[in-house]
């Protein structure tokens, strides 16, 4: 350790004594042409390593708008589809919700028993619908859209608010939903407050089921939260 530091000091000393650290010399024309040649060489050989500065049009963020077939006005649609998820009583398998495209490219059929991908259904009716949420969606399947907002670099879902913080723009807002608490576990997602059905079918086919979530005071501090209230959410970009 001390040998190393000593060596470092020696090297530093030698470099500072013999190294050409004066800066006030003038460049001769031939110096300049060497510099130009080297610059040209570096420029052509390293071009591929240069970071491309993206234009404001190239950058963007994507998010899923759950419950809608369209994207908000200022976002472009990447694709629209149907919400998929694991069967509500399965113990294993996926716990996230998927936005499955309407134009899938399907693999080959096989008989292995792990049939773990189902369509999602709204389980939201007049007995549990958050304010303004259409109760007529009960048992209907759920659409989704993958949206891209150009010119933004951050996207954030906030559970507990329906409006975004200063400097952020709301893409959509709605209600926090997930699988029912006694069924298998799934993610919380932000369902659009103006959700629509996938189509007109409403047979109770089951699958992955969406229920609204309400706040429970205790470990969750009240105030600021409020017991038994529907949990609002917003998707914000900046
Ligand atoms: C409403 O939804 C609840 C919760 O899923 C369910 O228990 C109840 O049977 C439903 N009622 C009607 C009228 O569909
Ligand atoms: C549902 O049915 C109505 C009347 O048949 C039709 O106008 C509408 O487009 C259908 N909606 C969907 C989502 O298929
Ligand atoms: C919240 O509501 C539940 C159900 O109504 C009740 O049992 C519980 O005591 C309430 N908690 C608080 C902190 O008010």
PDB file of C-alpha atoms and ligand atoms in Angstrom:
ATOM      1  CA  UNK A   1       0.000   0.000   0.000  1.00  0.00           C
ATOM      2  CA  UNK A   2       2.648   2.510   1.078  1.00  0.00           C
ATOM      3  CA  UNK A   3       4.985   1.261  -1.691  1.00  0.00           C
ATOM      4  CA  UNK A   4       2.238   1.910  -4.200  1.00  0.00           C
ATOM      5  CA  UNK A   5       1.586   5.469  -2.931  1.00  0.00           C
ATOM      6  CA  UNK A   6       5.303   6.184  -2.964  1.00  0.00           C
ATOM      7  CA  UNK A   7       5.528   4.959  -6.567  1.00  0.00           C
ATOM      8  CA  UNK A   8       2.579   7.139  -7.492  1.00  0.00           C
ATOM      9  CA  UNK A   9       4.256  10.187  -6.002  1.00  0.00           C
ATOM     10  CA  UNK A  10       7.451   9.468  -7.947  1.00  0.00           C
ATOM     11  CA  UNK A  11       5.555   9.039 -11.208  1.00  0.00           C
ATOM     12  CA  UNK A  12       3.586  12.245 -10.594  1.00  0.00           C
ATOM     13  CA  UNK A  13       6.816  14.082  -9.845  1.00  0.00           C
ATOM     14  CA  UNK A  14       8.514  12.783 -12.994  1.00  0.00           C
ATOM     15  CA  UNK A  15       5.516  13.663 -15.137  1.00  0.00           C
ATOM     16  CA  UNK A  16       5.219  17.165 -13.725  1.00  0.00           C
ATOM     17  CA  UNK A  17       8.946  17.802 -14.064  1.00  0.00           C
ATOM     18  CA  UNK A  18       9.496  16.410 -17.536  1.00  0.00           C
ATOM     19  CA  UNK A  19       5.952  16.639 -18.914  1.00  0.00           C
ATOM     20  CA  UNK A  20       5.304  19.618 -21.185  1.00  0.00           C
ATOM     21  CA  UNK A  21       2.702  21.420 -19.115  1.00  0.00           C
ATOM     22  CA  UNK A  22       3.255  24.942 -20.482  1.00  0.00           C
ATOM     23  CA  UNK A  23       0.230  26.152 -22.386  1.00  0.00           C
ATOM     24  CA  UNK A  24       1.480  29.334 -24.011  1.00  0.00           C
ATOM     25  CA  UNK A  25       3.238  27.934 -27.046  1.00  0.00           C
ATOM     26  CA  UNK A  26       2.157  28.815 -30.550  1.00  0.00           C
ATOM     27  CA  UNK A  27       1.157  26.207 -33.104  1.00  0.00           C
ATOM     28  CA  UNK A  28       3.135  26.029 -36.291  1.00  0.00           C
ATOM     29  CA  UNK A  29       1.263  25.362 -39.540  1.00  0.00           C
ATOM     30  CA  UNK A  30       2.545  21.795 -39.489  1.00  0.00           C
ATOM     31  CA  UNK A  31       1.296  21.307 -35.903  1.00  0.00           C
ATOM     32  CA  UNK A  32      -2.067  22.510 -37.056  1.00  0.00           C
ATOM     33  CA  UNK A  33      -2.145  20.141 -39.998  1.00  0.00           C
ATOM     34  CA  UNK A  34      -1.299  17.201 -37.697  1.00  0.00           C
ATOM     35  CA  UNK A  35      -4.160  18.259 -35.427  1.00  0.00           C
ATOM     36  CA  UNK A  36      -6.496  18.535 -38.386  1.00  0.00           C
ATOM     37  CA  UNK A  37      -5.479  15.094 -39.653  1.00  0.00           C
ATOM     38  CA  UNK A  38      -6.036  13.543 -36.241  1.00  0.00           C
ATOM     39  CA  UNK A  39      -9.397  15.251 -35.866  1.00  0.00           C
ATOM     40  CA  UNK A  40     -10.423  14.012 -39.289  1.00  0.00           C
ATOM     41  CA  UNK A  41      -9.274  10.494 -38.429  1.00  0.00           C
ATOM     42  CA  UNK A  42     -11.118  10.501 -35.097  1.00  0.00           C
ATOM     43  CA  UNK A  43     -14.194  11.973 -36.683  1.00  0.00           C
ATOM     44  CA  UNK A  44     -14.419   9.292 -39.367  1.00  0.00           C
ATOM     45  CA  UNK A  45     -13.314   6.326 -37.254  1.00  0.00           C
ATOM     46  CA  UNK A  46     -15.374   7.129 -34.172  1.00  0.00           C
ATOM     47  CA  UNK A  47     -18.515   8.370 -35.859  1.00  0.00           C
ATOM     48  CA  UNK A  48     -20.387   5.186 -35.019  1.00  0.00           C
ATOM     49  CA  UNK A  49     -19.636   5.695 -31.296  1.00  0.00           C
ATOM     50  CA  UNK A  50     -21.113   9.193 -31.226  1.00  0.00           C
ATOM     51  CA  UNK A  51     -24.227   9.519 -29.132  1.00  0.00           C
ATOM     52  CA  UNK A  52     -27.072  10.535 -31.411  1.00  0.00           C
ATOM     53  CA  UNK A  53     -28.844  13.502 -29.936  1.00  0.00           C
ATOM     54  CA  UNK A  54     -32.492  12.610 -30.337  1.00  0.00           C
ATOM     55  CA  UNK A  55     -34.787  15.333 -31.578  1.00  0.00           C
ATOM     56  CA  UNK A  56     -37.862  16.166 -29.529  1.00  0.00           C
ATOM     57  CA  UNK A  57     -39.933  14.234 -32.064  1.00  0.00           C
ATOM     58  CA  UNK A  58     -37.898  11.045 -31.578  1.00  0.00           C
ATOM     59  CA  UNK A  59     -38.144  10.824 -27.811  1.00  0.00           C
ATOM     60  CA  UNK A  60     -41.305   9.703 -26.121  1.00  0.00           C
ATOM     61  CA  UNK A  61     -42.824   7.477 -23.470  1.00  0.00           C
ATOM     62  CA  UNK A  62     -45.311   4.639 -23.681  1.00  0.00           C
ATOM     63  CA  UNK A  63     -48.027   3.640 -21.255  1.00  0.00           C
ATOM     64  CA  UNK A  64     -51.106   1.426 -21.261  1.00  0.00           C
ATOM     65  CA  UNK A  65     -54.513   3.020 -21.122  1.00  0.00           C
ATOM     66  CA  UNK A  66     -56.553   0.309 -19.386  1.00  0.00           C
ATOM     67  CA  UNK A  67     -60.234   0.103 -20.316  1.00  0.00           C
ATOM     68  CA  UNK A  68     -60.118   2.143 -23.551  1.00  0.00           C
ATOM     69  CA  UNK A  69     -59.661   1.369 -27.246  1.00  0.00           C
ATOM     70  CA  UNK A  70     -58.282   4.803 -28.046  1.00  0.00           C
ATOM     71  CA  UNK A  71     -55.443   6.972 -26.799  1.00  0.00           C
ATOM     72  CA  UNK A  72     -55.761  10.457 -25.358  1.00  0.00           C
ATOM     73  CA  UNK A  73     -55.717  13.227 -27.953  1.00  0.00           C
ATOM     74  CA  UNK A  74     -52.017  14.079 -27.834  1.00  0.00           C
ATOM     75  CA  UNK A  75     -50.742  10.510 -27.784  1.00  0.00           C
ATOM     76  CA  UNK A  76     -50.269   8.179 -30.744  1.00  0.00           C
ATOM     77  CA  UNK A  77     -51.676   4.690 -30.630  1.00  0.00           C
ATOM     78  CA  UNK A  78     -49.128   1.868 -30.824  1.00  0.00           C
ATOM     79  CA  UNK A  79     -51.817  -0.806 -30.780  1.00  0.00           C
ATOM     80  CA  UNK A  80     -55.148  -1.578 -29.221  1.00  0.00           C
ATOM     81  CA  UNK A  81     -56.175  -4.882 -27.759  1.00  0.00           C
ATOM     82  CA  UNK A  82     -57.769  -6.901 -25.005  1.00  0.00           C
ATOM     83  CA  UNK A  83     -56.641  -7.076 -21.410  1.00  0.00           C
ATOM     84  CA  UNK A  84     -55.344 -10.532 -20.497  1.00  0.00           C
ATOM     85  CA  UNK A  85     -54.361 -12.056 -17.199  1.00  0.00           C
ATOM     86  CA  UNK A  86     -54.183 -15.212 -15.134  1.00  0.00           C
ATOM     87  CA  UNK A  87     -57.340 -17.092 -14.090  1.00  0.00           C
ATOM     88  CA  UNK A  88     -58.707 -15.627 -10.868  1.00  0.00           C
ATOM     89  CA  UNK A  89     -58.356 -18.788  -8.775  1.00  0.00           C
ATOM     90  CA  UNK A  90     -55.005 -20.015 -10.122  1.00  0.00           C
ATOM     91  CA  UNK A  91     -52.338 -20.122  -7.445  1.00  0.00           C
ATOM     92  CA  UNK A  92     -49.349 -19.872  -9.752  1.00  0.00           C
ATOM     93  CA  UNK A  93     -48.726 -18.129 -13.008  1.00  0.00           C
ATOM     94  CA  UNK A  94     -48.609 -14.467 -13.903  1.00  0.00           C
ATOM     95  CA  UNK A  95     -49.710 -11.716 -11.590  1.00  0.00           C
ATOM     96  CA  UNK A  96     -49.480  -8.836 -14.015  1.00  0.00           C
ATOM     97  CA  UNK A  97     -52.094  -7.618 -16.473  1.00  0.00           C
ATOM     98  CA  UNK A  98     -51.226  -7.697 -20.159  1.00  0.00           C
ATOM     99  CA  UNK A  99     -52.435  -5.539 -22.999  1.00  0.00           C
ATOM    100  CA  UNK A 100     -52.747  -8.213 -25.710  1.00  0.00           C
ATOM    101  CA  UNK A 101     -52.862  -6.959 -29.300  1.00  0.00           C
ATOM    102  CA  UNK A 102     -55.961  -7.594 -31.448  1.00  0.00           C
ATOM    103  CA  UNK A 103     -53.742  -8.891 -34.250  1.00  0.00           C
ATOM    104  CA  UNK A 104     -51.682 -11.567 -32.506  1.00  0.00           C
ATOM    105  CA  UNK A 105     -49.159 -13.800 -34.194  1.00  0.00           C
ATOM    106  CA  UNK A 106     -50.022 -17.189 -32.693  1.00  0.00           C
ATOM    107  CA  UNK A 107     -47.686 -20.076 -31.980  1.00  0.00           C
ATOM    108  CA  UNK A 108     -48.455 -23.739 -32.646  1.00  0.00           C
ATOM    109  CA  UNK A 109     -51.066 -25.682 -30.656  1.00  0.00           C
ATOM    110  CA  UNK A 110     -49.811 -27.962 -27.894  1.00  0.00           C
ATOM    111  CA  UNK A 111     -51.363 -29.961 -25.087  1.00  0.00           C
ATOM    112  CA  UNK A 112     -49.239 -29.050 -22.067  1.00  0.00           C
ATOM    113  CA  UNK A 113     -51.564 -28.153 -19.188  1.00  0.00           C
ATOM    114  CA  UNK A 114     -50.390 -24.641 -18.356  1.00  0.00           C
ATOM    115  CA  UNK A 115     -53.298 -22.698 -19.832  1.00  0.00           C
ATOM    116  CA  UNK A 116     -52.658 -19.538 -17.870  1.00  0.00           C
ATOM    117  CA  UNK A 117     -53.750 -16.737 -20.169  1.00  0.00           C
ATOM    118  CA  UNK A 118     -57.352 -15.546 -19.980  1.00  0.00           C
ATOM    119  CA  UNK A 119     -59.288 -12.475 -20.929  1.00  0.00           C
ATOM    120  CA  UNK A 120     -60.085  -9.975 -18.210  1.00  0.00           C
ATOM    121  CA  UNK A 121     -63.633  -9.013 -17.196  1.00  0.00           C
ATOM    122  CA  UNK A 122     -65.000  -6.058 -15.343  1.00  0.00           C
ATOM    123  CA  UNK A 123     -66.575  -7.230 -12.071  1.00  0.00           C
ATOM    124  CA  UNK A 124     -67.901  -3.767 -11.425  1.00  0.00           C
ATOM    125  CA  UNK A 125     -71.617  -3.149 -11.022  1.00  0.00           C
ATOM    126  CA  UNK A 126     -73.905  -0.893  -9.004  1.00  0.00           C
ATOM    127  CA  UNK A 127     -72.884  -2.640  -5.765  1.00  0.00           C
ATOM    128  CA  UNK A 128     -69.242  -1.637  -6.052  1.00  0.00           C
ATOM    129  CA  UNK A 129     -68.791   0.887  -8.869  1.00  0.00           C
ATOM    130  CA  UNK A 130     -66.673   3.911  -8.094  1.00  0.00           C
ATOM    131  CA  UNK A 131     -68.422   7.232  -8.790  1.00  0.00           C
ATOM    132  CA  UNK A 132     -69.098   7.770 -12.461  1.00  0.00           C
ATOM    133  CA  UNK A 133     -67.895   4.323 -13.456  1.00  0.00           C
ATOM    134  CA  UNK A 134     -70.384   2.648 -15.827  1.00  0.00           C
ATOM    135  CA  UNK A 135     -72.032  -0.223 -13.924  1.00  0.00           C
ATOM    136  CA  UNK A 136     -73.238  -1.670 -17.231  1.00  0.00           C
ATOM    137  CA  UNK A 137     -69.725  -3.008 -17.824  1.00  0.00           C
ATOM    138  CA  UNK A 138     -70.250  -5.924 -15.438  1.00  0.00           C
ATOM    139  CA  UNK A 139     -68.986  -9.213 -16.954  1.00  0.00           C
ATOM    140  CA  UNK A 140     -67.914  -7.470 -20.141  1.00  0.00           C
ATOM    141  CA  UNK A 141     -64.402  -8.021 -21.424  1.00  0.00           C
ATOM    142  CA  UNK A 142     -61.870  -5.219 -21.157  1.00  0.00           C
ATOM    143  CA  UNK A 143     -60.058  -3.357 -23.963  1.00  0.00           C
ATOM    144  CA  UNK A 144     -56.751  -1.548 -23.632  1.00  0.00           C
ATOM    145  CA  UNK A 145     -54.500   0.642 -25.729  1.00  0.00           C
ATOM    146  CA  UNK A 146     -50.781   1.093 -25.742  1.00  0.00           C
ATOM    147  CA  UNK A 147     -50.147   4.787 -26.256  1.00  0.00           C
ATOM    148  CA  UNK A 148     -47.015   6.772 -27.012  1.00  0.00           C
ATOM    149  CA  UNK A 149     -46.647  10.380 -25.998  1.00  0.00           C
ATOM    150  CA  UNK A 150     -44.005  12.128 -28.096  1.00  0.00           C
ATOM    151  CA  UNK A 151     -41.622  14.672 -26.649  1.00  0.00           C
ATOM    152  CA  UNK A 152     -41.867  13.395 -23.052  1.00  0.00           C
ATOM    153  CA  UNK A 153     -39.249  11.505 -21.096  1.00  0.00           C
ATOM    154  CA  UNK A 154     -41.108  10.357 -17.977  1.00  0.00           C
ATOM    155  CA  UNK A 155     -44.346   8.544 -17.336  1.00  0.00           C
ATOM    156  CA  UNK A 156     -45.813   7.856 -13.925  1.00  0.00           C
ATOM    157  CA  UNK A 157     -48.951   6.265 -12.525  1.00  0.00           C
ATOM    158  CA  UNK A 158     -50.006   7.867  -9.275  1.00  0.00           C
ATOM    159  CA  UNK A 159     -52.397   5.942  -7.055  1.00  0.00           C
ATOM    160  CA  UNK A 160     -54.225   8.233  -4.659  1.00  0.00           C
ATOM    161  CA  UNK A 161     -54.687  11.236  -6.943  1.00  0.00           C
ATOM    162  CA  UNK A 162     -56.763  12.093  -9.948  1.00  0.00           C
ATOM    163  CA  UNK A 163     -54.682  15.115 -10.957  1.00  0.00           C
ATOM    164  CA  UNK A 164     -50.983  15.352 -11.717  1.00  0.00           C
ATOM    165  CA  UNK A 165     -48.367  17.414  -9.915  1.00  0.00           C
ATOM    166  CA  UNK A 166     -47.121  20.738 -11.252  1.00  0.00           C
ATOM    167  CA  UNK A 167     -45.150  20.393 -14.473  1.00  0.00           C
ATOM    168  CA  UNK A 168     -46.770  17.053 -15.334  1.00  0.00           C
ATOM    169  CA  UNK A 169     -49.539  16.479 -17.835  1.00  0.00           C
ATOM    170  CA  UNK A 170     -52.405  14.088 -17.181  1.00  0.00           C
ATOM    171  CA  UNK A 171     -52.848  11.435 -19.870  1.00  0.00           C
ATOM    172  CA  UNK A 172     -55.899   9.889 -18.251  1.00  0.00           C
ATOM    173  CA  UNK A 173     -57.329   9.298 -14.822  1.00  0.00           C
ATOM    174  CA  UNK A 174     -59.592   6.761 -13.209  1.00  0.00           C
ATOM    175  CA  UNK A 175     -59.732   4.227 -10.423  1.00  0.00           C
ATOM    176  CA  UNK A 176     -57.330   1.766  -8.951  1.00  0.00           C
ATOM    177  CA  UNK A 177     -58.406  -1.794  -9.723  1.00  0.00           C
ATOM    178  CA  UNK A 178     -56.981  -5.247  -9.155  1.00  0.00           C
ATOM    179  CA  UNK A 179     -58.073  -8.850  -8.630  1.00  0.00           C
ATOM    180  CA  UNK A 180     -60.395  -9.454  -5.666  1.00  0.00           C
ATOM    181  CA  UNK A 181     -58.480  -9.811  -2.397  1.00  0.00           C
ATOM    182  CA  UNK A 182     -59.339 -13.473  -1.805  1.00  0.00           C
ATOM    183  CA  UNK A 183     -58.462 -14.550  -5.354  1.00  0.00           C
ATOM    184  CA  UNK A 184     -54.984 -14.829  -6.753  1.00  0.00           C
ATOM    185  CA  UNK A 185     -52.782 -11.810  -6.451  1.00  0.00           C
ATOM    186  CA  UNK A 186     -52.474  -9.326  -9.302  1.00  0.00           C
ATOM    187  CA  UNK A 187     -51.041  -5.896  -9.898  1.00  0.00           C
ATOM    188  CA  UNK A 188     -52.829  -2.689  -9.164  1.00  0.00           C
ATOM    189  CA  UNK A 189     -53.517  -0.788 -12.345  1.00  0.00           C
ATOM    190  CA  UNK A 190     -55.207   2.494 -13.179  1.00  0.00           C
ATOM    191  CA  UNK A 191     -58.495   1.804 -15.000  1.00  0.00           C
ATOM    192  CA  UNK A 192     -59.752   4.690 -17.110  1.00  0.00           C
ATOM    193  CA  UNK A 193     -62.691   6.366 -15.357  1.00  0.00           C
ATOM    194  CA  UNK A 194     -64.528   6.356 -18.663  1.00  0.00           C
ATOM    195  CA  UNK A 195     -63.907   2.676 -19.426  1.00  0.00           C
ATOM    196  CA  UNK A 196     -65.702   0.894 -22.251  1.00  0.00           C
ATOM    197  CA  UNK A 197     -66.459  -2.735 -23.113  1.00  0.00           C
ATOM    198  CA  UNK A 198     -64.334  -4.737 -25.549  1.00  0.00           C
ATOM    199  CA  UNK A 199     -67.462  -5.830 -27.459  1.00  0.00           C
ATOM    200  CA  UNK A 200     -71.132  -6.558 -26.864  1.00  0.00           C
ATOM    201  CA  UNK A 201     -70.693 -10.022 -25.417  1.00  0.00           C
ATOM    202  CA  UNK A 202     -71.404 -10.256 -21.731  1.00  0.00           C
ATOM    203  CA  UNK A 203     -71.593 -13.920 -20.915  1.00  0.00           C
ATOM    204  CA  UNK A 204     -69.916 -14.551 -17.612  1.00  0.00           C
ATOM    205  CA  UNK A 205     -66.886 -16.350 -19.007  1.00  0.00           C
ATOM    206  CA  UNK A 206     -64.638 -15.546 -16.040  1.00  0.00           C
ATOM    207  CA  UNK A 207     -60.884 -15.309 -16.351  1.00  0.00           C
ATOM    208  CA  UNK A 208     -58.947 -12.463 -14.792  1.00  0.00           C
ATOM    209  CA  UNK A 209     -61.325 -10.205 -12.897  1.00  0.00           C
ATOM    210  CA  UNK A 210     -61.187  -6.483 -12.216  1.00  0.00           C
ATOM    211  CA  UNK A 211     -62.529  -5.142  -8.937  1.00  0.00           C
ATOM    212  CA  UNK A 212     -62.197  -1.614  -7.604  1.00  0.00           C
ATOM    213  CA  UNK A 213     -59.972  -1.197  -4.573  1.00  0.00           C
ATOM    214  CA  UNK A 214     -60.875   0.815  -1.498  1.00  0.00           C
ATOM    215  CA  UNK A 215     -58.655   2.369   1.134  1.00  0.00           C
ATOM    216  CA  UNK A 216     -58.336   0.798   4.573  1.00  0.00           C
ATOM    217  CA  UNK A 217     -57.163   3.034   7.392  1.00  0.00           C
ATOM    218  CA  UNK A 218     -54.671   1.870  10.010  1.00  0.00           C
ATOM    219  CA  UNK A 219     -51.260   1.153   8.594  1.00  0.00           C
ATOM    220  CA  UNK A 220     -52.483   3.423   5.801  1.00  0.00           C
ATOM    221  CA  UNK A 221     -52.526   6.849   7.430  1.00  0.00           C
ATOM    222  CA  UNK A 222     -55.863   8.632   7.705  1.00  0.00           C
ATOM    223  CA  UNK A 223     -55.754  11.512   7.243  1.00  0.00           C
ATOM    224  CA  UNK A 224     -54.514  12.090   4.599  1.00  0.00           C
ATOM    225  CA  UNK A 225     -56.336   8.966   3.327  1.00  0.00           C
ATOM    226  CA  UNK A 226     -59.954   8.275   4.144  1.00  0.00           C
ATOM    227  CA  UNK A 227     -61.451   4.970   5.239  1.00  0.00           C
ATOM    228  CA  UNK A 228     -63.449   2.938   2.731  1.00  0.00           C
ATOM    229  CA  UNK A 229     -62.956   5.366  -0.114  1.00  0.00           C
ATOM    230  CA  UNK A 230     -62.421   4.433  -3.726  1.00  0.00           C
ATOM    231  CA  UNK A 231     -58.802   5.002  -4.696  1.00  0.00           C
ATOM    232  CA  UNK A 232     -58.347   7.440  -7.559  1.00  0.00           C
ATOM    233  CA  UNK A 233     -55.401   7.318  -9.937  1.00  0.00           C
ATOM    234  CA  UNK A 234     -53.831   9.233 -12.770  1.00  0.00           C
ATOM    235  CA  UNK A 235     -51.223   8.548 -15.433  1.00  0.00           C
ATOM    236  CA  UNK A 236     -48.968  11.570 -15.833  1.00  0.00           C
ATOM    237  CA  UNK A 237     -46.191  12.441 -18.286  1.00  0.00           C
ATOM    238  CA  UNK A 238     -43.461  15.036 -18.253  1.00  0.00           C
TER     239      UNK A 238
HETATM  240  C1  LIG B   1     -72.332  -7.193  -8.459  1.00  0.00           C
HETATM  241  O1  LIG B   1     -70.979  -7.462  -8.207  1.00  0.00           O
HETATM  242  C2  LIG B   1     -70.750  -8.188  -7.021  1.00  0.00           C
HETATM  243  C3  LIG B   1     -69.236  -8.275  -6.865  1.00  0.00           C
HETATM  244  O2  LIG B   1     -68.654  -8.897  -7.965  1.00  0.00           O
HETATM  245  C4  LIG B   1     -71.428  -9.544  -7.127  1.00  0.00           C
HETATM  246  O3  LIG B   1     -71.241 -10.244  -5.907  1.00  0.00           O
HETATM  247  C5  LIG B   1     -72.904  -9.343  -7.378  1.00  0.00           C
HETATM  248  O4  LIG B   1     -73.514 -10.576  -7.619  1.00  0.00           O
HETATM  249  C6  LIG B   1     -73.132  -8.464  -8.603  1.00  0.00           C
HETATM  250  N1  LIG B   1     -74.526  -8.130  -8.746  1.00  0.00           N
HETATM  251  C7  LIG B   1     -75.157  -8.174  -9.909  1.00  0.00           C
HETATM  252  C8  LIG B   1     -76.574  -7.741  -9.892  1.00  0.00           C
HETATM  253  O5  LIG B   1     -74.632  -8.532 -10.946  1.00  0.00           O
HETATM  254  C1  LIG B   2     -72.758  -3.251 -29.916  1.00  0.00           C
HETATM  255  O1  LIG B   2     -73.945  -3.402 -30.625  1.00  0.00           O
HETATM  256  C2  LIG B   2     -74.432  -2.211 -31.190  1.00  0.00           C
HETATM  257  C3  LIG B   2     -75.816  -2.484 -31.790  1.00  0.00           C
HETATM  258  O2  LIG B   2     -75.867  -3.762 -32.366  1.00  0.00           O
HETATM  259  C4  LIG B   2     -73.438  -1.696 -32.217  1.00  0.00           C
HETATM  260  O3  LIG B   2     -73.914  -0.484 -32.784  1.00  0.00           O
HETATM  261  C5  LIG B   2     -72.117  -1.453 -31.511  1.00  0.00           C
HETATM  262  O4  LIG B   2     -71.137  -1.038 -32.443  1.00  0.00           O
HETATM  263  C6  LIG B   2     -71.663  -2.696 -30.813  1.00  0.00           C
HETATM  264  N1  LIG B   2     -70.517  -2.370 -30.012  1.00  0.00           N
HETATM  265  C7  LIG B   2     -69.387  -3.056 -30.059  1.00  0.00           C
HETATM  266  C8  LIG B   2     -68.307  -2.617 -29.139  1.00  0.00           C
HETATM  267  O5  LIG B   2     -69.232  -4.024 -30.786  1.00  0.00           O
HETATM  268  C1  LIG B   3     -62.629   1.531   8.471  1.00  0.00           C
HETATM  269  O1  LIG B   3     -63.811   0.944   8.019  1.00  0.00           O
HETATM  270  C2  LIG B   3     -63.951  -0.419   8.450  1.00  0.00           C
HETATM  271  C3  LIG B   3     -65.160  -1.009   7.742  1.00  0.00           C
HETATM  272  O2  LIG B   3     -66.243  -0.133   7.745  1.00  0.00           O
HETATM  273  C4  LIG B   3     -64.058  -0.432   9.957  1.00  0.00           C
HETATM  274  O3  LIG B   3     -64.184  -1.749  10.413  1.00  0.00           O
HETATM  275  C5  LIG B   3     -62.793   0.195  10.559  1.00  0.00           C
HETATM  276  O4  LIG B   3     -62.920   0.287  11.952  1.00  0.00           O
HETATM  277  C6  LIG B   3     -62.575   1.569   9.987  1.00  0.00           C
HETATM  278  N1  LIG B   3     -61.283   2.048  10.400  1.00  0.00           N
HETATM  279  C7  LIG B   3     -61.109   3.286  10.865  1.00  0.00           C
HETATM  280  C8  LIG B   3     -59.713   3.616  11.286  1.00  0.00           C
HETATM  281  O5  LIG B   3     -61.988   4.126  10.892  1.00  0.00           O
END
